[in-house]
Amino acid sequence: MTTISHATHKAAPMRAGAGNLLREEVCLPAAVILAGALDNNIRWMQRYADKRGVSLAPHGKTTMTPWIFRQQQAAGAWAIGVGSAWQAQAAMAAGIERVLMANQLVGKANMQLVAQLKRQYPQCDFLCCVDSVSNAAALAAFFDAQGQTLDVLVELGVPGGRCGCRSTAEALALAAEVAGLPGLRLRGLELYEGVLHGDDPQPQIEALLDAAAALACDMAVYVDGEFILTGAGTVWYDVVCNVWLTARKPPRSRIVIRPGCYITHDNGIYQQAQDALRARDRIACDLGGDLSAALQLVAMVQSVPEAGLAIVNFGKRDCAFDAGLPQPVAHYRAGKALPFRPGACTSSEVMDQHCMLKLAPDSDVQVGDILIFGTSHPCLTFDKWKTLLLVDDDYNLQAELDTAF
């Protein structure tokens, strides 16, 4: 076997583009994406959007993986969502035909980058958000001087939230202002209902969505042609569809949902969110199949220094830990699966490069064993990896997927 001559990322295979993780032919730990589960998730969410009669603009900042963007677009995504000018560049360079930046564009350098992208990729439809007269005026002056028109959405927010106009009256006044500025074209209204929290945020979310639909009707006079009405992260996309599909809205409205974390789903907070969604949404249940966890961490036991404790060779530098620690879901030794009992070993603490496992008295965990970990909140695992590994169900390497963080 040809050995590694130069590792270009931290999960490098011993042979370029080939290898099996369970046979230790790839440097571990490694963040892997199960190809079958990924394809299932892409197609399930697209089927859901199609069934509801809405457009899907997956939030690409979750993965920042251009190969995945292309798979989502090929499956029918209307756009790819991003959060910054840099992310927009990564999407356009990947061949994405419409980029929805669900954020404000501020700063001359960021404006210059977008102007350059509009010249370099004239076939790409680019939209961003505005929530203030001062930002709208700055954008208008800059893009008018460039001889360009920037397409914008007014953002509606909530008191105490993040960006967005704090009232519908403020948003309507901003829409009127944008309509009168050179260099800008108003395309619709954007919000993110996920900023509303609490024991039962659904009534607040529905009230916000109702207010947004009424606002859209008032704003429509300032929009030529199709009116874009967009919201919905990975938790409340069914509620967004339910409210906006039945509300009065501009005649030529396009409802766009923007879930992101569904792409690899997880074994934690998004599994819980999807369970809750299916409990309230018959359409999701009748669609057939469901989302499944596609992102895993493959790591090795490096020490069993005392009874009841094992140390695994990954840590905070490798995985999300803000919404629950990664937990073992499978156990291998010498390439063979061992019986796995949930709860026999559990992650209790992570440091930069170490994960501490508590072992039940009858656990058989040895140095050199490979453990597969499920994760919670995929965003913060993706951004710790320059390259992720696409694998089949037997952990054979299919492709190395570069990220663009």
XYZ file of C-alpha atoms in Angstrom:
405
model
C 0.000 0.000 0.000
C 1.299 3.455 -0.889
C 1.595 5.484 2.268
C 0.659 9.114 2.759
C 3.261 11.354 1.139
C 1.597 14.648 2.004
C -1.541 15.049 4.100
C -3.636 17.942 2.838
C -6.224 17.762 5.619
C -6.601 16.157 9.029
C -8.587 13.097 7.881
C -6.297 12.240 4.983
C -6.588 8.741 3.453
C -3.451 6.616 3.089
C -4.231 6.322 -0.616
C -5.614 9.345 -2.419
C -9.366 9.080 -2.873
C -9.685 5.534 -1.528
C -9.741 3.566 1.694
C -11.921 2.151 4.419
C -12.188 3.938 7.736
C -12.884 0.811 9.767
C -9.645 -0.753 8.502
C -7.702 2.345 9.645
C -6.871 3.401 6.089
C -7.788 7.008 6.868
C -6.353 9.302 9.541
C -8.791 9.446 12.433
C -10.725 11.209 13.766
C -12.738 11.984 10.651
C -16.031 13.729 10.055
C -17.996 11.619 7.586
C -21.200 12.025 5.624
C -23.188 8.904 4.837
C -23.933 9.148 1.114
C -27.254 7.322 1.264
C -28.590 9.372 4.167
C -27.489 12.635 2.541
C -29.272 11.802 -0.702
C -32.376 10.792 1.257
C -32.444 14.111 3.126
C -31.963 16.220 -0.010
C -34.812 14.455 -1.772
C -37.139 14.315 1.245
C -37.029 18.071 1.869
C -37.421 18.845 -1.828
C -40.462 16.543 -1.958
C -41.887 18.330 1.072
C -41.483 21.761 -0.527
C -42.957 20.521 -3.804
C -45.904 18.939 -2.003
C -46.644 22.178 -0.166
C -46.252 24.256 -3.328
C -43.429 26.411 -1.967
C -39.870 27.055 -3.121
C -36.852 25.689 -1.262
C -33.729 27.771 -0.631
C -31.588 25.604 1.675
C -29.344 27.667 3.938
C -25.888 26.771 2.633
C -24.053 28.254 5.613
C -24.807 24.994 7.447
C -22.358 23.003 5.341
C -20.445 25.540 3.211
C -19.707 22.540 1.004
C -20.000 23.453 -2.703
C -20.509 19.830 -3.774
C -23.564 19.639 -1.515
C -24.876 22.957 -2.897
C -24.805 21.447 -6.375
C -26.685 18.337 -5.252
C -29.394 20.493 -3.680
C -29.736 22.620 -6.801
C -29.834 19.552 -9.052
C -32.658 18.105 -6.920
C -34.764 21.222 -7.485
C -33.739 23.894 -4.966
C -34.886 27.360 -6.108
C -31.862 29.040 -4.484
C -29.070 28.493 -1.984
C -29.161 30.676 1.115
C -26.020 32.283 2.529
C -25.135 34.692 5.308
C -22.234 36.751 3.933
C -20.608 38.060 0.766
C -17.849 35.453 1.131
C -20.402 32.658 1.297
C -22.147 34.120 -1.751
C -18.861 33.919 -3.647
C -18.454 30.240 -2.716
C -21.977 29.483 -3.923
C -21.631 31.344 -7.205
C -18.245 29.762 -7.910
C -19.952 26.373 -7.412
C -22.388 27.156 -10.213
C -25.402 28.121 -8.113
C -27.924 30.036 -10.211
C -29.674 32.000 -7.445
C -28.147 33.101 -4.129
C -30.290 34.486 -1.322
C -28.188 36.275 1.283
C -30.513 36.327 4.290
C -28.509 39.097 5.887
C -27.550 42.735 5.458
C -24.741 43.712 3.084
C -22.600 46.307 4.876
C -19.130 47.729 4.307
C -17.505 48.979 1.121
C -15.285 45.914 0.681
C -18.269 43.547 0.950
C -20.219 45.714 -1.485
C -17.277 45.683 -3.876
C -17.098 41.886 -3.679
C -20.790 41.570 -4.531
C -20.426 44.051 -7.400
C -17.538 41.964 -8.723
C -19.592 38.776 -8.388
C -22.491 40.362 -10.281
C -20.110 41.136 -13.143
C -18.412 37.733 -13.019
C -21.639 35.717 -12.731
C -24.278 37.807 -14.546
C -26.532 34.755 -14.893
C -26.819 34.422 -11.088
C -29.792 36.074 -9.370
C -28.467 37.618 -6.123
C -30.645 39.005 -3.334
C -29.827 40.403 0.115
C -31.687 42.059 2.988
C -32.086 45.626 4.221
C -33.568 46.810 7.499
C -32.562 50.488 7.706
C -32.714 53.624 5.602
C -29.005 54.264 6.204
C -27.961 50.867 4.833
C -30.352 51.193 1.895
C -28.931 54.630 1.065
C -25.345 53.345 1.241
C -26.168 50.388 -1.015
C -28.024 52.602 -3.475
C -25.149 55.057 -3.757
C -22.569 52.306 -4.210
C -24.376 50.136 -6.766
C -25.760 53.071 -8.743
C -22.170 54.341 -9.110
C -21.237 50.878 -10.405
C -24.002 51.029 -12.997
C -25.642 48.026 -11.295
C -28.964 47.255 -9.626
C -28.986 45.343 -6.333
C -32.070 43.249 -5.558
C -33.142 43.500 -1.922
C -35.702 42.149 0.525
C -36.924 44.179 3.470
C -36.269 42.224 6.666
C -38.919 42.123 9.386
C -37.606 41.386 12.876
C -38.903 41.310 16.436
C -38.019 43.390 19.513
C -35.049 41.841 21.258
C -34.208 39.689 18.236
C -31.376 40.142 15.789
C -31.680 42.175 12.548
C -34.920 43.362 10.983
C -37.351 46.279 11.216
C -39.026 46.243 14.615
C -42.526 46.982 13.350
C -44.561 46.524 10.201
C -44.934 50.313 9.971
C -41.164 50.724 9.975
C -40.800 47.976 7.354
C -43.443 49.548 5.103
C -41.757 52.960 5.346
C -38.438 51.364 4.428
C -40.021 49.649 1.435
C -41.274 53.030 0.201
C -37.797 54.489 0.666
C -36.112 51.624 -1.215
C -38.567 51.978 -4.094
C -37.434 55.561 -4.608
C -33.680 54.921 -4.543
C -31.538 54.394 -7.650
C -29.418 51.240 -7.786
C -31.892 49.163 -5.741
C -34.854 46.963 -6.689
C -37.281 45.723 -4.047
C -38.183 42.047 -4.480
C -40.122 41.223 -1.306
C -40.015 40.506 2.418
C -37.800 38.280 4.601
C -37.929 37.148 8.217
C -36.525 34.444 10.473
C -39.048 33.095 12.959
C -36.369 31.084 14.808
C -35.447 34.140 16.910
C -38.650 33.569 18.894
C -38.097 31.205 21.800
C -39.838 30.063 24.961
C -41.778 27.088 26.231
C -44.351 27.458 23.438
C -43.231 29.955 20.775
C -45.667 28.736 18.120
C -48.421 31.315 18.845
C -45.846 34.144 18.647
C -44.457 32.703 15.422
C -47.908 32.451 13.857
C -48.670 36.067 14.854
C -45.410 37.228 13.254
C -46.191 35.306 10.075
C -49.733 36.733 9.916
C -48.343 40.238 10.336
C -45.780 39.589 7.600
C -48.446 38.415 5.155
C -50.515 41.551 5.774
C -47.388 43.684 5.404
C -46.593 41.960 2.097
C -49.985 43.029 0.746
C -49.192 46.654 1.637
C -45.655 46.411 0.250
C -46.716 44.874 -3.052
C -47.281 48.302 -4.632
C -43.500 48.829 -4.490
C -42.595 45.492 -6.137
C -42.772 44.907 -9.864
C -43.697 41.335 -10.750
C -43.256 38.411 -8.368
C -43.313 39.122 -4.609
C -40.901 36.940 -2.607
C -42.061 36.081 0.909
C -39.412 34.068 2.727
C -38.760 32.613 6.172
C -38.454 29.236 7.891
C -35.433 27.546 9.379
C -35.193 23.824 10.115
C -37.601 23.822 13.080
C -40.790 25.629 11.991
C -40.943 25.220 8.216
C -44.329 23.487 8.424
C -45.849 26.339 10.434
C -44.498 28.890 7.963
C -46.126 26.959 5.127
C -49.416 26.544 7.002
C -49.793 30.242 7.798
C -48.581 31.767 4.559
C -50.338 29.342 2.234
C -53.708 30.213 3.774
C -53.151 33.939 4.454
C -54.117 36.729 2.094
C -50.966 37.855 0.267
C -49.930 39.558 -2.982
C -51.383 37.772 -6.053
C -47.989 36.845 -7.518
C -46.331 35.620 -4.329
C -43.537 33.085 -4.112
C -43.218 31.518 -0.660
C -39.632 30.439 -0.001
C -38.590 28.283 2.962
C -34.932 28.201 4.079
C -34.167 25.156 6.273
C -30.474 24.317 6.510
C -29.637 21.656 9.089
C -31.995 19.090 7.553
C -29.243 18.337 5.047
C -27.438 16.026 7.484
C -30.060 16.160 10.250
C -28.610 14.957 13.602
C -29.087 12.733 16.643
C -29.994 15.617 18.948
C -31.879 18.909 18.753
C -32.954 18.547 15.132
C -34.173 14.996 15.642
C -36.297 16.364 18.469
C -37.530 19.212 16.254
C -38.427 16.830 13.429
C -40.286 14.530 15.828
C -42.318 17.528 17.022
C -42.969 18.624 13.432
C -44.224 15.200 12.400
C -46.521 15.159 15.430
C -48.249 18.334 14.198
C -47.927 17.951 10.407
C -49.777 15.162 8.626
C -48.191 16.090 5.286
C -44.697 15.291 6.582
C -45.941 11.897 7.776
C -47.739 11.050 4.535
C -44.773 11.999 2.378
C -43.021 8.668 2.979
C -39.674 8.197 4.696
C -38.107 10.798 6.947
C -34.896 12.700 7.553
C -32.007 10.639 8.918
C -28.678 11.443 10.563
C -26.001 11.690 7.866
C -23.095 13.374 9.695
C -20.960 11.244 12.002
C -17.602 11.369 13.734
C -15.356 8.316 13.409
C -12.705 8.154 16.130
C -10.397 5.789 18.003
C -9.987 4.846 21.622
C -6.491 6.018 22.522
C -6.384 5.221 26.220
C -8.247 3.244 28.887
C -6.319 4.601 31.859
C -8.591 3.364 34.636
C -11.722 1.337 35.231
C -14.845 3.004 33.912
C -12.996 5.557 31.776
C -11.848 5.623 28.146
C -10.292 8.470 26.194
C -11.170 8.935 22.514
C -9.037 10.963 20.106
C -11.372 13.834 19.242
C -12.425 16.989 21.034
C -13.695 20.538 20.739
C -11.498 21.132 17.689
C -13.429 18.435 15.806
C -17.114 18.614 16.720
C -20.037 20.654 17.957
C -20.530 20.531 21.701
C -22.942 23.442 22.258
C -26.146 21.358 22.006
C -25.046 18.133 23.649
C -21.889 16.085 23.314
C -21.415 13.581 20.469
C -22.488 10.150 21.684
C -21.390 6.678 20.508
C -23.779 4.873 18.161
C -21.589 1.950 16.991
C -18.448 0.053 18.064
C -15.841 -1.675 15.857
C -12.686 -3.704 16.505
C -10.289 -4.858 13.788
C -12.813 -3.790 11.173
C -15.668 -5.857 12.625
C -18.822 -4.595 14.307
C -19.205 -5.438 17.984
C -22.527 -5.648 19.812
C -23.514 -2.127 20.848
C -25.700 -1.359 23.829
C -26.876 2.258 24.139
C -25.713 3.662 27.450
C -22.817 1.231 27.868
C -20.453 4.099 27.103
C -21.349 7.772 27.155
C -19.416 10.966 26.457
C -19.108 12.986 29.637
C -16.613 15.735 28.773
C -14.604 17.066 25.846
C -11.359 19.002 25.802
C -9.499 20.334 22.760
C -8.355 16.915 21.491
C -9.839 14.456 23.991
C -13.277 13.020 24.648
C -13.852 11.290 27.977
C -16.163 8.271 27.945
C -17.824 6.859 31.024
C -17.984 3.078 30.752
C -20.557 0.789 32.312
C -18.992 -2.013 34.397
C -19.584 -4.622 31.700
C -18.342 -2.477 28.791
C -15.685 -4.007 26.562
C -13.800 -0.992 25.238
C -10.138 -1.384 24.346
C -7.339 0.812 23.045
C -7.478 0.822 19.237
C -11.236 0.276 19.007
C -13.138 2.502 16.594
C -16.300 4.227 17.782
C -18.872 5.974 15.592
C -20.421 9.069 17.168
C -23.694 10.760 16.363
C -23.760 14.541 16.772
C -26.147 17.360 17.630
C -26.276 20.711 15.761
C -24.330 19.996 12.555
C -23.318 23.606 11.773
C -20.554 23.698 14.369
C -19.114 20.364 13.289
C -18.922 21.317 9.619
C -16.947 24.484 10.250
C -14.182 22.584 12.045
C -13.233 20.609 8.941
C -11.408 21.684 5.789
C -12.479 18.404 4.169
C -15.214 15.908 5.019
C -15.391 12.339 3.790
C -18.344 10.983 1.828
C -18.696 7.283 2.658
C -21.016 4.378 1.941
C -22.730 2.346 4.654
C -19.592 0.209 5.080
C -17.428 3.315 5.553
C -15.662 2.978 2.219
C -14.446 6.383 1.062
C -16.373 7.650 -1.972
C -15.194 11.260 -2.174
C -13.409 13.994 -0.269
C -15.668 17.047 0.043
C -13.950 20.397 0.575
C -15.647 23.079 2.649
C -15.399 26.830 2.015
C -15.513 28.452 5.443
